[in-house]
Short mmCIF file of C-alpha atoms in Angstrom, two decimals:
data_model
loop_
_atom_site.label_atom_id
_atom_site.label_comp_id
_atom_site.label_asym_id
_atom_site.label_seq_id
_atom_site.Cartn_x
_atom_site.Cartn_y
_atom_site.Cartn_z
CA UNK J 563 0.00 0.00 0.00
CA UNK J 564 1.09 3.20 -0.51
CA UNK J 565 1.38 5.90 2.29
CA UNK J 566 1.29 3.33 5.16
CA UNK J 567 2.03 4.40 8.30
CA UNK J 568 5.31 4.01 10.33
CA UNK J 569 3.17 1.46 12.76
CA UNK J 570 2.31 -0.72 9.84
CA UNK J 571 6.30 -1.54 8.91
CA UNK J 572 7.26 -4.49 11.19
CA UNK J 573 10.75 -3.49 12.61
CA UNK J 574 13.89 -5.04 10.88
CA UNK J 575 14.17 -7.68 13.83
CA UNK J 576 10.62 -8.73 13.13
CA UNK J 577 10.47 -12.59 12.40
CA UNK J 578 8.66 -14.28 9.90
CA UNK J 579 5.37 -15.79 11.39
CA UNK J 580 5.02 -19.70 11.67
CA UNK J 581 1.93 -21.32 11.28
CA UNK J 582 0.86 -23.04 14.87
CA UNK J 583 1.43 -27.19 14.66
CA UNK J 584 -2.65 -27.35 15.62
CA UNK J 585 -4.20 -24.74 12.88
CA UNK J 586 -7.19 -25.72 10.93
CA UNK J 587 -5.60 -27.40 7.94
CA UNK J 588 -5.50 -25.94 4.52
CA UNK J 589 -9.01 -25.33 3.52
CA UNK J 590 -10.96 -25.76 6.74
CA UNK J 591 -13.61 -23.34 7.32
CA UNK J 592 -12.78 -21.54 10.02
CA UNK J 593 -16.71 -20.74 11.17
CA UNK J 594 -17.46 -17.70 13.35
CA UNK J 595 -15.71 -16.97 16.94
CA UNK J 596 -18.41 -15.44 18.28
CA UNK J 597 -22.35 -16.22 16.95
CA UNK J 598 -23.12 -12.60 18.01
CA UNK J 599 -19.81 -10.89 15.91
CA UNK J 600 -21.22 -8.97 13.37
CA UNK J 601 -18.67 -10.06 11.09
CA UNK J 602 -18.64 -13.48 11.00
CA UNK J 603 -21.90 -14.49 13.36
CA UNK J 604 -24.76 -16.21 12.18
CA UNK J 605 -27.01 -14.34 14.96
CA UNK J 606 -26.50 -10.94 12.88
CA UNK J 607 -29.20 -10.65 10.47
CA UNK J 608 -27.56 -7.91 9.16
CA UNK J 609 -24.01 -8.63 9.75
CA UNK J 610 -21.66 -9.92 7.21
CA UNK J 611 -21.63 -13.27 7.84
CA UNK J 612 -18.48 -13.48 6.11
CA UNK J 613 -16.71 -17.18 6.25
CA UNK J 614 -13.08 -17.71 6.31
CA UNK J 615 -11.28 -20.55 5.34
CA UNK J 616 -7.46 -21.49 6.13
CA UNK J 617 -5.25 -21.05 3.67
CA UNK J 618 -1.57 -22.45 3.11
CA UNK J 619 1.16 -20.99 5.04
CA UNK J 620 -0.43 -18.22 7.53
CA UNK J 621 -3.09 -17.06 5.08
CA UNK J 622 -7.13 -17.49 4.84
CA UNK J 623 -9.21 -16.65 2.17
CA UNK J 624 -12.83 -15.54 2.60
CA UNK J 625 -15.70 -14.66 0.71
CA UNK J 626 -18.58 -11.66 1.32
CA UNK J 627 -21.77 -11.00 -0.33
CA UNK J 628 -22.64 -7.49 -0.26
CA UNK J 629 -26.26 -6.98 0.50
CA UNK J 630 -28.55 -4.22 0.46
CA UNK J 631 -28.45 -3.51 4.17
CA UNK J 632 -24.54 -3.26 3.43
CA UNK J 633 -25.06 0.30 1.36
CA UNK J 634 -23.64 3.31 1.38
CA UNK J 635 -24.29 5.38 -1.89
CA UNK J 636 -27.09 3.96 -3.76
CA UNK J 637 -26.42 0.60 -4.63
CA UNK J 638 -22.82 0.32 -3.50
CA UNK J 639 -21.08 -0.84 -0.43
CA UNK J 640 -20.33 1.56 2.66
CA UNK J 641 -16.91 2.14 3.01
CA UNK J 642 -17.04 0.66 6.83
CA UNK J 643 -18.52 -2.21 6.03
CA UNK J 644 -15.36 -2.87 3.24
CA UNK J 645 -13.25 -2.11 6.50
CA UNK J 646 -15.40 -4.16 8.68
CA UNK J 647 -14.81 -7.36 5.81
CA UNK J 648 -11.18 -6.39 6.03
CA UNK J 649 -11.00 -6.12 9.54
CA UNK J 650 -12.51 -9.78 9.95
CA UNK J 651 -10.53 -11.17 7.37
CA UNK J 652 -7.46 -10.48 9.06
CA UNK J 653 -8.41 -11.29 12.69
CA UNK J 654 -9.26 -14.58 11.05
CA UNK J 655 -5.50 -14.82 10.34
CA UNK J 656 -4.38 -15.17 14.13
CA UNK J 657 -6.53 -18.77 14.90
CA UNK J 658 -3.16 -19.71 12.10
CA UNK J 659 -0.82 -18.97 14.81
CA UNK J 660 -2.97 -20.14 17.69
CA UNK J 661 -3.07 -16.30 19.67
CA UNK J 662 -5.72 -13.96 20.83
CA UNK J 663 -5.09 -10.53 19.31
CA UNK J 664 -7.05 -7.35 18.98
CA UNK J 665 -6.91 -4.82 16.01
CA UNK J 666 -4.45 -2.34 17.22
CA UNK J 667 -4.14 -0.49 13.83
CA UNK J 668 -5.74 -0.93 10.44
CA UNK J 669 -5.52 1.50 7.32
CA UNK J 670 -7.72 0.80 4.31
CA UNK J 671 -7.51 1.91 0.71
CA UNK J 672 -10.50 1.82 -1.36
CA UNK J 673 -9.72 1.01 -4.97
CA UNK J 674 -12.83 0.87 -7.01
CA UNK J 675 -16.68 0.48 -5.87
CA UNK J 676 -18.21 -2.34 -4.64
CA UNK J 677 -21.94 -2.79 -5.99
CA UNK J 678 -24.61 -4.52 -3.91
CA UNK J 679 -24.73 -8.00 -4.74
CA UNK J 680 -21.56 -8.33 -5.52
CA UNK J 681 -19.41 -11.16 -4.00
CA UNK J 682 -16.04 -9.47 -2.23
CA UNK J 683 -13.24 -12.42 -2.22
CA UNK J 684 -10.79 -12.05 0.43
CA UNK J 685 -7.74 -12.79 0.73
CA UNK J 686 -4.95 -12.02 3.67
CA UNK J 687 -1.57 -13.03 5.41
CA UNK J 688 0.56 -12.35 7.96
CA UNK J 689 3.91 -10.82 7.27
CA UNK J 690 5.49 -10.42 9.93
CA UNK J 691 6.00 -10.87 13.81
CA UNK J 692 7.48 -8.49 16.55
CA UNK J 693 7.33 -9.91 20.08
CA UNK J 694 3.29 -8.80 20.82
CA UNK J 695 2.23 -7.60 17.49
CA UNK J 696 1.02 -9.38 14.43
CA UNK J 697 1.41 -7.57 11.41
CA UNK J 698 -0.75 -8.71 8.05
CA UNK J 699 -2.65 -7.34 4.78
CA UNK J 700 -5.39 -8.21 2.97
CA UNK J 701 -6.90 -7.51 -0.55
CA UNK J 702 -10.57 -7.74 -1.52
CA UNK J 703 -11.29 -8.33 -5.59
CA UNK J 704 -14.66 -8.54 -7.54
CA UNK J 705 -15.33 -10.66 -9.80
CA UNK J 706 -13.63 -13.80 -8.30
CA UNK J 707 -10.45 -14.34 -6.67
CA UNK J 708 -8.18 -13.21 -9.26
CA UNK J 709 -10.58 -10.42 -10.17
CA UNK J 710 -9.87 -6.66 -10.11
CA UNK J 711 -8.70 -5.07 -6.29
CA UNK J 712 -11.27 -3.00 -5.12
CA UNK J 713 -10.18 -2.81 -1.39
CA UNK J 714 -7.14 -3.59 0.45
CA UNK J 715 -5.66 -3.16 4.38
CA UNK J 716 -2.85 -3.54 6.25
CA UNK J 717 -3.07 -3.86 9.57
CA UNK J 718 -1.30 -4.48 12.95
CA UNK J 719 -3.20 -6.81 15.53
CA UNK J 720 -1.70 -7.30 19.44
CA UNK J 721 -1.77 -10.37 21.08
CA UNK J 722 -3.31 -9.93 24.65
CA UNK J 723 -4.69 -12.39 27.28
CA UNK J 724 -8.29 -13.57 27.76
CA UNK J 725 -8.26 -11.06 30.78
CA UNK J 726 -8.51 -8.29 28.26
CA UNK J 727 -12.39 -8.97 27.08
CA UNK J 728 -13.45 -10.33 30.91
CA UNK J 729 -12.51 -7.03 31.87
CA UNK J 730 -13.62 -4.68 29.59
CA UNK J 731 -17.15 -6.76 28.12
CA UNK J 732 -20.10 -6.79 29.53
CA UNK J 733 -21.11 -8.91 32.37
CA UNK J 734 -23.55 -11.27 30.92
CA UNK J 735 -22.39 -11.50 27.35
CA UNK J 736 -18.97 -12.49 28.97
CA UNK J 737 -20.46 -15.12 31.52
CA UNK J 738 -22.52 -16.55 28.45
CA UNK J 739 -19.46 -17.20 26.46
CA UNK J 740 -17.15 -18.47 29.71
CA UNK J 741 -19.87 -20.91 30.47
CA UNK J 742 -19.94 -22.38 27.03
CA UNK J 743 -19.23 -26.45 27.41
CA UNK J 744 -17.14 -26.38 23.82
CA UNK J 745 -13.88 -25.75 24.67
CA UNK J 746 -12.36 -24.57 21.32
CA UNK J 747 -15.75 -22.19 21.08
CA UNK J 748 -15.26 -20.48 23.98
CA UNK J 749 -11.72 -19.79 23.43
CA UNK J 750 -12.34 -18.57 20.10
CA UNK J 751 -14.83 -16.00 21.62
CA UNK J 752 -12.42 -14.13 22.60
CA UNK J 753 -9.85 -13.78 19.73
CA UNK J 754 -10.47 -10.26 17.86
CA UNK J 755 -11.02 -6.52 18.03
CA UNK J 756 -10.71 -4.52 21.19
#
């Protein structure tokens, strides 16, 4: 991207990220962390729903269909809900390395419009790793994956601890989601944006 920000360049002792031994395998859908996340629940009737798979390496690929509750101008996509597809995408990227990590940074260039009913494919990596932070990028194309960019991020994500959304979440959405019997589901709860 052009014009990205000092934060965005991983320091020159940054080390190249390694995919965690137990990541979903190469094409595993990686389903929603949360059912309520308005990116990637199912419980959002107007949320994204957007579905990432795993990709090879530290990358996923995902796919978005841009619906009319999505707009901005008539009959195109709102910029934030680009950023929000973005934004997902690349949270999606740190169940690769096994971490819980918030969006500490993201910057977003919009290329060309994105009309409702269009399908946004996704696709995103991580570059690089610096002791807490997770830096990555993404691009989103129309008209299939090796389509025309119309969107694409970069982004810097830091890992935290669990403690971070038990202490700053509300009460009962938090005690819902601790007292979940599935193990790997209530882990991933807790895995992106601040």
């Amino acid at each position: 991207m052009s014009g990205t920000s000092a934060a965005l360049n991983p320091p020159v002792d940054a080390v190249k990220p390694v995919r965690h031994p137990e990541a979903p395998a190469p094409g595993e859908l990686l389903g929603a962390h949360y059912e309520h996340c308005f990116g990637c629940g199912g419980s959002q009737p107007h949320g994204l729903q957007l579905q990432a798979r795993a990709g090879e390496g530290v990358g996923v690929t995902a796919e978005f269909t841009v619906k009319a509750a999505h707009q901005g101008a008539p009959g195109l996509a709102h910029g934030g809900i680009l950023t929000t597809a973005l934004d997902e995408t690349l949270g999606s990227l740190n169940w690769l390395l096994r971490v819980i990590a918030v969006t500490g940074r993201l910057e977003t260039d919009f290329v060309r419009p994105v009309p409702v009913g269009t399908v946004l494919h996704l696709d995103a990596e991580i570059t690089a790793v610096h002791g807490r932070k997770i830096y990555s990028r993404a691009t989103g194309r129309i008209g299939g994956p090796d389509g025309p960019v119309a969107v694409r991020a970069e982004a810097l994500f830091i890992e935290v601890k669990v403690d971070h959304f038990i202490e700053n979440g509300r009460p009962a959405e938090i005690r819902a989601a601790m007292a979940d019997p599935d193990q790997v589901r209530r882990a991933r709860a807790f895995e992106v944006n601040p």
